[in-house]
PDB file of C-alpha atoms in Angstrom:
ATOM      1  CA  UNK A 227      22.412   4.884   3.982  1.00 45.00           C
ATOM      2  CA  UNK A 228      18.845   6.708   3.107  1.00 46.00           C
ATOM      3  CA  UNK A 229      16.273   6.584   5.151  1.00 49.00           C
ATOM      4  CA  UNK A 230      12.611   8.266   5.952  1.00 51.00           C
ATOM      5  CA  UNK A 231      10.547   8.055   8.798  1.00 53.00           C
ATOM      6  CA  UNK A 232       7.121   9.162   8.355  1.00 54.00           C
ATOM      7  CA  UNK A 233       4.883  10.211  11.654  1.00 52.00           C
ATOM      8  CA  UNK A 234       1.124  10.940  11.435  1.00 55.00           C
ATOM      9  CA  UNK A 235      -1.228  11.086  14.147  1.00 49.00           C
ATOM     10  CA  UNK A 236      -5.024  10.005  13.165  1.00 50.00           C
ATOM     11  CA  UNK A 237      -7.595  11.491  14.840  1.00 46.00           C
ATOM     12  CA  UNK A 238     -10.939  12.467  15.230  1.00 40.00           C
ATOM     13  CA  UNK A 239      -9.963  16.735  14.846  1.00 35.00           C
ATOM     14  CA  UNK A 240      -9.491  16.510  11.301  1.00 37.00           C
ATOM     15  CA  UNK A 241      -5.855  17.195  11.152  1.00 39.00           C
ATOM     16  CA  UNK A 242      -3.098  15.042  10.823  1.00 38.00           C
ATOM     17  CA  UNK A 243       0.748  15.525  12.473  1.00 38.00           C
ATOM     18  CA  UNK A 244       3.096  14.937   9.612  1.00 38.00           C
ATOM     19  CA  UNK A 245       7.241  14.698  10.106  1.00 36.00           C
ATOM     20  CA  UNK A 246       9.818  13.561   7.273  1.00 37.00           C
ATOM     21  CA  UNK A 247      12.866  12.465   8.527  1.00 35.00           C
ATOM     22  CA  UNK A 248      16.060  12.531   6.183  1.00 33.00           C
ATOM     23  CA  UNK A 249      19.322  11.716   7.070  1.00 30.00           C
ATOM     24  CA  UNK A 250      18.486  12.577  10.442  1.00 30.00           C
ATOM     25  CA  UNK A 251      17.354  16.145   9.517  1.00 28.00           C
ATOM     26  CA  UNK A 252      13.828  16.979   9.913  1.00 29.00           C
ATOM     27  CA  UNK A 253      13.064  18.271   6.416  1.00 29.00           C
ATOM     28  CA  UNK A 254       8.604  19.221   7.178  1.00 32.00           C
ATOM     29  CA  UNK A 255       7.020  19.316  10.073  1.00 33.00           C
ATOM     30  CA  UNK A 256       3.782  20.908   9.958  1.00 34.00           C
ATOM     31  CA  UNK A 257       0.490  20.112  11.637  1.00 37.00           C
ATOM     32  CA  UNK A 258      -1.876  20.167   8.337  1.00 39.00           C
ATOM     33  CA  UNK A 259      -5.376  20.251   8.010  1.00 43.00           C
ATOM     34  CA  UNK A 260      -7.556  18.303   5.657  1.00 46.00           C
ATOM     35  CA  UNK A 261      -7.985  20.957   3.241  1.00 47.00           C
ATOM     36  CA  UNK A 262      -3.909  20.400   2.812  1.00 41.00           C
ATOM     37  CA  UNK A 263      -3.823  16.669   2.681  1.00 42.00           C
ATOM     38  CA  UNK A 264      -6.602  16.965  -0.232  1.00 46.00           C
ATOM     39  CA  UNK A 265      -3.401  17.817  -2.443  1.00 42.00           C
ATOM     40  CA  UNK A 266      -1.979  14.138  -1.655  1.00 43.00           C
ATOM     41  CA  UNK A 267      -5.428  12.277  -2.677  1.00 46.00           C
ATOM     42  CA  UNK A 268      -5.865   9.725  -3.189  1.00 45.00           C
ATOM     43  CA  UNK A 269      -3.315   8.239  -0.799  1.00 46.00           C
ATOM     44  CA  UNK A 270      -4.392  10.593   2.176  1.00 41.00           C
ATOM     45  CA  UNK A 271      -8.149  11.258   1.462  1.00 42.00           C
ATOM     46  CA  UNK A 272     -10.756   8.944   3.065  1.00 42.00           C
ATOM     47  CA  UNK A 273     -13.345   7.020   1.287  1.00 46.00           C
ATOM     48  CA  UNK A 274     -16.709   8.515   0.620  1.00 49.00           C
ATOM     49  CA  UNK A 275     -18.189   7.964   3.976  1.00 50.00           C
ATOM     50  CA  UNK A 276     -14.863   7.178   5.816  1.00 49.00           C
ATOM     51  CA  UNK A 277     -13.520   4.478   6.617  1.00 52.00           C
ATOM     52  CA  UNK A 278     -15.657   1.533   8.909  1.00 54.00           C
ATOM     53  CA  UNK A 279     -14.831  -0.847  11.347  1.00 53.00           C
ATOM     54  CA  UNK A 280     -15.362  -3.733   9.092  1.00 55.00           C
ATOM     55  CA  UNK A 281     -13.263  -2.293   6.555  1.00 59.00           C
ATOM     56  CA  UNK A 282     -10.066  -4.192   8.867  1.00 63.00           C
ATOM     57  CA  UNK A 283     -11.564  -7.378   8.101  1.00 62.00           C
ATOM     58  CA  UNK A 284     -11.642 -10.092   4.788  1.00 62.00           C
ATOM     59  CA  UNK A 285     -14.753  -9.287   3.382  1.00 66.00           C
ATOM     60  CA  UNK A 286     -17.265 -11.905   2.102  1.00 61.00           C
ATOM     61  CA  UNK A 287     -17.368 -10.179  -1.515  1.00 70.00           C
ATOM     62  CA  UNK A 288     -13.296 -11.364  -2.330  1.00 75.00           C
ATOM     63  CA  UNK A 289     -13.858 -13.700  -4.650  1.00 79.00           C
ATOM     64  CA  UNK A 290     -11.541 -17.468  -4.100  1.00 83.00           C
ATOM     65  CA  UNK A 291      -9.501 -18.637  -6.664  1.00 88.00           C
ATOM     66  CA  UNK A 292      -7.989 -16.881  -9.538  1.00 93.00           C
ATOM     67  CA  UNK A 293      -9.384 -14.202 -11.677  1.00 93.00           C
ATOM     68  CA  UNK A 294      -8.795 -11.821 -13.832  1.00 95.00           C
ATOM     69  CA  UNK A 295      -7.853  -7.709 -13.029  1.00 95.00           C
ATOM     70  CA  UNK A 296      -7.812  -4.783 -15.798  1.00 97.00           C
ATOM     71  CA  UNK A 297      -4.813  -2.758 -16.030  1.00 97.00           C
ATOM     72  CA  UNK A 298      -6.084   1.220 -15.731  1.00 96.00           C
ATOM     73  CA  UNK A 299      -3.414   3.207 -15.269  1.00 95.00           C
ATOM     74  CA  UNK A 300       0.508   3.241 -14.173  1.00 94.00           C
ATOM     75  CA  UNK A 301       3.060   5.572 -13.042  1.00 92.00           C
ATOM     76  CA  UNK A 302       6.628   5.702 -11.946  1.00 91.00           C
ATOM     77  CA  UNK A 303       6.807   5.218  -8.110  1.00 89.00           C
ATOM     78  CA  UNK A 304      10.757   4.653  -7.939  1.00 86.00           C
ATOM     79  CA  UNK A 305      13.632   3.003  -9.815  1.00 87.00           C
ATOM     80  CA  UNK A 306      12.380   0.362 -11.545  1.00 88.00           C
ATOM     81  CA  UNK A 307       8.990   0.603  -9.946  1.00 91.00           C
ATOM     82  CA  UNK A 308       5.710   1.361 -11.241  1.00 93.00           C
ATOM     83  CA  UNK A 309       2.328   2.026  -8.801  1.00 93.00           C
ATOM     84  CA  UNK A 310       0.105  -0.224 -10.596  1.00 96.00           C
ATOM     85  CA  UNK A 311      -4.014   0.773 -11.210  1.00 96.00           C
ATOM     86  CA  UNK A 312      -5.884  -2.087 -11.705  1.00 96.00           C
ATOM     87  CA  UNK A 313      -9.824  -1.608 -11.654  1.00 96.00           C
ATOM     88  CA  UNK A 314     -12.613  -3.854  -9.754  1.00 92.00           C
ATOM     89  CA  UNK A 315     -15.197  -5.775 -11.830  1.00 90.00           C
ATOM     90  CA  UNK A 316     -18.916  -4.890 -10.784  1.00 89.00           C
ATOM     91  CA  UNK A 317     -19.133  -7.726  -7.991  1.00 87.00           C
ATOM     92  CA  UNK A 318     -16.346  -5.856  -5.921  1.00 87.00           C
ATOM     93  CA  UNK A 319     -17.481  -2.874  -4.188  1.00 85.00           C
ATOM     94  CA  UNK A 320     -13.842  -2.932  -3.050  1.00 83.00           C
ATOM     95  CA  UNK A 321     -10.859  -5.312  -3.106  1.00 82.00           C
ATOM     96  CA  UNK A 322     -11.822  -6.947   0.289  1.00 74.00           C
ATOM     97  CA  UNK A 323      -8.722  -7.955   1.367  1.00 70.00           C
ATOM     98  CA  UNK A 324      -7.763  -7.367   5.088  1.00 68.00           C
ATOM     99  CA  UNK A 325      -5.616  -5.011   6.397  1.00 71.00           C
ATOM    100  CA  UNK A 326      -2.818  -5.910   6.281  1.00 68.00           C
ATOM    101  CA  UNK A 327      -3.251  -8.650   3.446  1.00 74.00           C
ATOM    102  CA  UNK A 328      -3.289  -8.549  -0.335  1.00 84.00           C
ATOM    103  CA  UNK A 329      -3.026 -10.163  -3.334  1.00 91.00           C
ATOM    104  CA  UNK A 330      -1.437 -13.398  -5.255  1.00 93.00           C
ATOM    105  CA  UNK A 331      -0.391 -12.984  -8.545  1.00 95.00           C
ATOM    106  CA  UNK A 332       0.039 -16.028 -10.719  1.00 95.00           C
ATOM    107  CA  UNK A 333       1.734 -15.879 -14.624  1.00 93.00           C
ATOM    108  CA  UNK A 334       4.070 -17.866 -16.952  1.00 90.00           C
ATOM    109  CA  UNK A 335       7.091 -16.315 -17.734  1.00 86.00           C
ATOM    110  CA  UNK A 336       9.504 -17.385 -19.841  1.00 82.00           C
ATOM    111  CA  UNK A 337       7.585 -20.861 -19.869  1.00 84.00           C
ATOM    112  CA  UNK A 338       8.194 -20.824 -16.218  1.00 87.00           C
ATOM    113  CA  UNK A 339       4.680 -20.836 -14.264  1.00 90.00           C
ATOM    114  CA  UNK A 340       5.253 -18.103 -11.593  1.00 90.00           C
ATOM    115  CA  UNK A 341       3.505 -16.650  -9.170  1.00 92.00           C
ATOM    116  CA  UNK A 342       4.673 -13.798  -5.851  1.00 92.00           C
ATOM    117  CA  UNK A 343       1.771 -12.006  -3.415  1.00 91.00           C
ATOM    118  CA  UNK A 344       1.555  -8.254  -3.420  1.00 91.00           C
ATOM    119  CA  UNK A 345      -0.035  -6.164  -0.901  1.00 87.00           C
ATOM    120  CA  UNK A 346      -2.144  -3.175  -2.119  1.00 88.00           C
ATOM    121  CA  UNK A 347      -0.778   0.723  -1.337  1.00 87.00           C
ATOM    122  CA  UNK A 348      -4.459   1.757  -1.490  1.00 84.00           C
ATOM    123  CA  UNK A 349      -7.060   1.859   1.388  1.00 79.00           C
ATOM    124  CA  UNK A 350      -9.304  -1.094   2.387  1.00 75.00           C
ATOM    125  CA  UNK A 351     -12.309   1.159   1.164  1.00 77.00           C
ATOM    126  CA  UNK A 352     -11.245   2.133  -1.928  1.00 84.00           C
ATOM    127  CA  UNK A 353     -14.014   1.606  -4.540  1.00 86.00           C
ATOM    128  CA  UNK A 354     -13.688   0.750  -8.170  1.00 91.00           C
ATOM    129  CA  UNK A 355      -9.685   0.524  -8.103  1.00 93.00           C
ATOM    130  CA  UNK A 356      -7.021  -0.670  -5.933  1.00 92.00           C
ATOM    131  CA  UNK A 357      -2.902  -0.114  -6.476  1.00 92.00           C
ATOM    132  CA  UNK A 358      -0.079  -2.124  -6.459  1.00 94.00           C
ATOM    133  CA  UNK A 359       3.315  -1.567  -5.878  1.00 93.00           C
ATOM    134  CA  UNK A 360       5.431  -3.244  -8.302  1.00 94.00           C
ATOM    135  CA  UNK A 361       9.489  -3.509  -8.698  1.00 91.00           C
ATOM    136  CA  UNK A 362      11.086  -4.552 -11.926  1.00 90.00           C
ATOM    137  CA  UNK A 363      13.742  -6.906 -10.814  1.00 81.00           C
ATOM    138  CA  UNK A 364      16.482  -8.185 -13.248  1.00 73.00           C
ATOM    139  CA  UNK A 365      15.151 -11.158 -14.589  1.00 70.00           C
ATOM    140  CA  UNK A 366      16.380 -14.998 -13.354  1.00 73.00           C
ATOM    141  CA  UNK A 367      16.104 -18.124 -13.282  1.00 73.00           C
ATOM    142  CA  UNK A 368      12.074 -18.273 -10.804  1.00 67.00           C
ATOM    143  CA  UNK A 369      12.025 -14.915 -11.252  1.00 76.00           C
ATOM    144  CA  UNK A 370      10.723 -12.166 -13.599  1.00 87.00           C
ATOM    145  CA  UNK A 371       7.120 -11.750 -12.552  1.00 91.00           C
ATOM    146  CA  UNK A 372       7.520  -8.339 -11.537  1.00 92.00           C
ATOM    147  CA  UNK A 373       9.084  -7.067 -15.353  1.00 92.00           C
ATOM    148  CA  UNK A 374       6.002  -8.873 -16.784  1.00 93.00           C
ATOM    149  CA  UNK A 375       3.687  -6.877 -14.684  1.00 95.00           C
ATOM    150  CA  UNK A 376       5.859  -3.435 -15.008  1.00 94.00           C
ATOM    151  CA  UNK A 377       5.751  -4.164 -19.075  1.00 94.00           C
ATOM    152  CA  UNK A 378       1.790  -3.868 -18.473  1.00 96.00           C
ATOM    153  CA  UNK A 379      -0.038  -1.278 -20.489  1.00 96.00           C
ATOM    154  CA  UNK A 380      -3.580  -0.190 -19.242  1.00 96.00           C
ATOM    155  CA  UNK A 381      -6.283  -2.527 -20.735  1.00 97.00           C
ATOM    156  CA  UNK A 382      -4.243  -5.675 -20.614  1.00 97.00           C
ATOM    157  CA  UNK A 383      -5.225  -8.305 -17.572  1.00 97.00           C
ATOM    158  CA  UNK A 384      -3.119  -9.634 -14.944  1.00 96.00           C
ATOM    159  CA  UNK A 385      -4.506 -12.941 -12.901  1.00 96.00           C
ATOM    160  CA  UNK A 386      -4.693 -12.485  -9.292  1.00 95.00           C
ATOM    161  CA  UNK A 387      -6.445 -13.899  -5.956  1.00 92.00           C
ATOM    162  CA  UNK A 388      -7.433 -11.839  -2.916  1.00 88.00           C
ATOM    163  CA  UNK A 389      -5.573 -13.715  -0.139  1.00 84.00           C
ATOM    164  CA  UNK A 390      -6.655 -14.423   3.484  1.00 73.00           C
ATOM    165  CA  UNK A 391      -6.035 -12.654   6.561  1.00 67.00           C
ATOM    166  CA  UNK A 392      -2.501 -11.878   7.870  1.00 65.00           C
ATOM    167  CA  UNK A 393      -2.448 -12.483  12.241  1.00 60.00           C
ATOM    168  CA  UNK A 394      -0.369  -9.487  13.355  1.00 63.00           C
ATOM    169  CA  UNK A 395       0.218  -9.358  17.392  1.00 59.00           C
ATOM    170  CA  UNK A 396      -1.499 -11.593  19.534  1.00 63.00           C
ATOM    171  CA  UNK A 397      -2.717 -14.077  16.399  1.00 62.00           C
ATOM    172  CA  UNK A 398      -5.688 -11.075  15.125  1.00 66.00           C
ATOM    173  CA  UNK A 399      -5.658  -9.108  12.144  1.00 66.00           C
ATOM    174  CA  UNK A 400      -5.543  -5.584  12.616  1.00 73.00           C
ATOM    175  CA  UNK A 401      -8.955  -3.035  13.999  1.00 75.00           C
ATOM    176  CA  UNK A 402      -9.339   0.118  14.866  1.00 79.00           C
ATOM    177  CA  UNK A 403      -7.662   1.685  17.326  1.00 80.00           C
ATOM    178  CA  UNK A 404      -6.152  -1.714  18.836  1.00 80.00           C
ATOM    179  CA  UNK A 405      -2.487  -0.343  19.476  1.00 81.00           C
ATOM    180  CA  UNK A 406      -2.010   3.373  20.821  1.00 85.00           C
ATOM    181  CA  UNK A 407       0.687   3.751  18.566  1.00 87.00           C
ATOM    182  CA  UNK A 408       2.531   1.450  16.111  1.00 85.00           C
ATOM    183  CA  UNK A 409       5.900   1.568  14.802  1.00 87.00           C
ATOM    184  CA  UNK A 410       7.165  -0.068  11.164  1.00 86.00           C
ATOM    185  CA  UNK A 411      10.085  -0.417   9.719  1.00 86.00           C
ATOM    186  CA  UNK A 412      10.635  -1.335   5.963  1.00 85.00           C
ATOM    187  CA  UNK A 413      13.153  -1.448   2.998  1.00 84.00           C
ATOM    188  CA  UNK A 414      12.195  -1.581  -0.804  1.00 83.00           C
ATOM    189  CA  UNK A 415       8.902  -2.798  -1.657  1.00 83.00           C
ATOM    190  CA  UNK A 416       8.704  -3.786   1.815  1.00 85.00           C
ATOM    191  CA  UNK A 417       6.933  -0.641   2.347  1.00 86.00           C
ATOM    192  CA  UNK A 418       3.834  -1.671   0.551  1.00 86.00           C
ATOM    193  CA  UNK A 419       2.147  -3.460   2.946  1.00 84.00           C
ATOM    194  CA  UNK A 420       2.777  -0.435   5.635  1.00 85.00           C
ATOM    195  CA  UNK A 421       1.229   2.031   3.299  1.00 84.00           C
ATOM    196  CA  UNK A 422      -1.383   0.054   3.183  1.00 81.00           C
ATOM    197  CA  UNK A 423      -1.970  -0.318   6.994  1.00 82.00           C
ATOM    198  CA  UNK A 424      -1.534   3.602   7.299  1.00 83.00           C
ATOM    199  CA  UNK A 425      -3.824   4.709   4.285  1.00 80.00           C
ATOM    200  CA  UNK A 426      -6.711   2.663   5.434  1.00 78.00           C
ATOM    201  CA  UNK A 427      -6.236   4.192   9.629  1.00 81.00           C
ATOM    202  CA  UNK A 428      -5.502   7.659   8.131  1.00 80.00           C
ATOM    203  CA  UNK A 429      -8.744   7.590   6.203  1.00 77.00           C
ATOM    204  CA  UNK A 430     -10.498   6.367   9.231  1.00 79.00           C
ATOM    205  CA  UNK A 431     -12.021   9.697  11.342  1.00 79.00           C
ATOM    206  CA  UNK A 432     -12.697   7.080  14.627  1.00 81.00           C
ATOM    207  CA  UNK A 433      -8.797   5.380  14.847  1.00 81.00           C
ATOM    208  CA  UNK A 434      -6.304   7.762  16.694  1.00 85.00           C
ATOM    209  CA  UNK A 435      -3.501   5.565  16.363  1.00 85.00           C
ATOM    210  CA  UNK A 436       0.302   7.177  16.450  1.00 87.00           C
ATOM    211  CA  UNK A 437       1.939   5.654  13.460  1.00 86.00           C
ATOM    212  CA  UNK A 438       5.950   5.805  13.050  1.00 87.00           C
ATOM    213  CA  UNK A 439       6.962   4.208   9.412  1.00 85.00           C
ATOM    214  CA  UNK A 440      10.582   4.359   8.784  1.00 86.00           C
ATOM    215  CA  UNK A 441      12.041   3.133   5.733  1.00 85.00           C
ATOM    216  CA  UNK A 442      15.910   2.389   4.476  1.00 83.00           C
ATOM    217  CA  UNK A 443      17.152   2.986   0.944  1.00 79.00           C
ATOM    218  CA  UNK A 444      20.577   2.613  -0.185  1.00 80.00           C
ATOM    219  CA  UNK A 445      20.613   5.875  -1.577  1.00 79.00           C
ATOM    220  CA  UNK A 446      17.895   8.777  -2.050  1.00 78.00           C
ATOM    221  CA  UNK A 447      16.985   7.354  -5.815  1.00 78.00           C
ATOM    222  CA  UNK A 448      16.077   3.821  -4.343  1.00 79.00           C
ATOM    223  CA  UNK A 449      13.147   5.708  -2.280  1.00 82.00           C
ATOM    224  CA  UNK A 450       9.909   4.360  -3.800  1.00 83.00           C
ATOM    225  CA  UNK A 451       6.452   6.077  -3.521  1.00 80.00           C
ATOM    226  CA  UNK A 452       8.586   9.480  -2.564  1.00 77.00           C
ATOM    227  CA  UNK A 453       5.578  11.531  -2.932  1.00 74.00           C
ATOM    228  CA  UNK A 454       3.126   9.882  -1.022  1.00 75.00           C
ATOM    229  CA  UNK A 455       6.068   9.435   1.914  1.00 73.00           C
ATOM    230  CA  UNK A 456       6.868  13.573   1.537  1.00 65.00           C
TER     231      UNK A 456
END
């Protein structure tokens, strides 16, 4: 069994407390500034402006219903995993999906009409992008959507909705600086909507939340998004 944990502290000093855990041996542990974390943009680095308050919430802006998203970039984030760019049309200032929420993808496959929700990797407050996480599973019978997207090249259109808010503790969506420290645990693409929940408090200079993300792999080469983890 693999595993990672990743510990940050957010805060308002400009530096961030950063531990990877492997195997039970603590591989980094470094207190490093922002000048540092500029090298893991643009996972780490906070929106122009930072990250608001309202920035946890659905915004009015996500369109309902079904539309379409342009393919801008890709990249391997894992075995059989790409990180997915997909750029906002001009009536999005941002994706404006709450943290944590995300996305429902709907395409036929195969002659089969399919459709599975994603959550984005990128902060609430990125502009003019956002980024999926996306695994390549062997196709079957209800399955396949995720090949389909993988097999994307940048210009081609995948149709998606923004979905609603998920209730975490207490039946609320997340805000800042709610829980003094929060603790996740995840396995696969299960780590999506986590990364999503960190990015967005990590890029916000008023939360100092204490966030502990451990995730499980089989084996090291399962580990997906490695970099922005390490």
């Amino acid at each position: 069994c693999f595993y990672q944990l990743l510990r940050c502290r957010c805060g308002r000093m400009g530096q961030r407390l950063v531990s990877v855990v492997r195997r039970g041996l603590i591989l980094t542990g470094a207190t490093r500034s922002m000048a540092e974390l500029a090298a893991c943009e643009p996972f780490y680095a906070a929106p122009s402006g930072g990250t608001t308050a309202a920035s946890y919430a659905h915004q009015a802006h996500a369109p309902s219903g079904f539309h379409e998203y342009t393919l801008v970039g890709k990249r391997d984030a894992g075995r059989d995993s790409k990180l997915l760019t997909f750029a906002l049309p001009d009536t999005m200032p941002t994706l404006g999906a709450s943290v944590i929420s995300g996305v429902k993808v709907k395409q036929e496959v195969a002659g089969e009409e399919l459709d599975k929700s994603y959550s984005p990797t990128s902060p609430a407050e990125r502009t003019e992008t956002f980024d999926l996480l996306v695994k390549a599973y062997a196709p079957r019978k209800g399955g396949g959507l995720g090949a389909w997207l993988c097999a994307l090249e940048p210009g081609q259109n995948a149709s998606m909705k923004v979905k609603g808010a998920k209730k975490i503790v207490d039946g609320a969506p997340l805000a800042r600086n709610r829980f003094r420290r929060i603790g996740m645990l995840a396995g696969g693409t299960g780590v999506a909507p986590f990364m999503h929940l960190v990015a967005t408090l990590l890029a916000d200079p008023e939360d100092a939340t204490l966030l502990d993300l451990v995730v499980s792999h089989r084996e090291p080469q399962d580990a997906l998004l490695d970099a922005e983890l390490a």
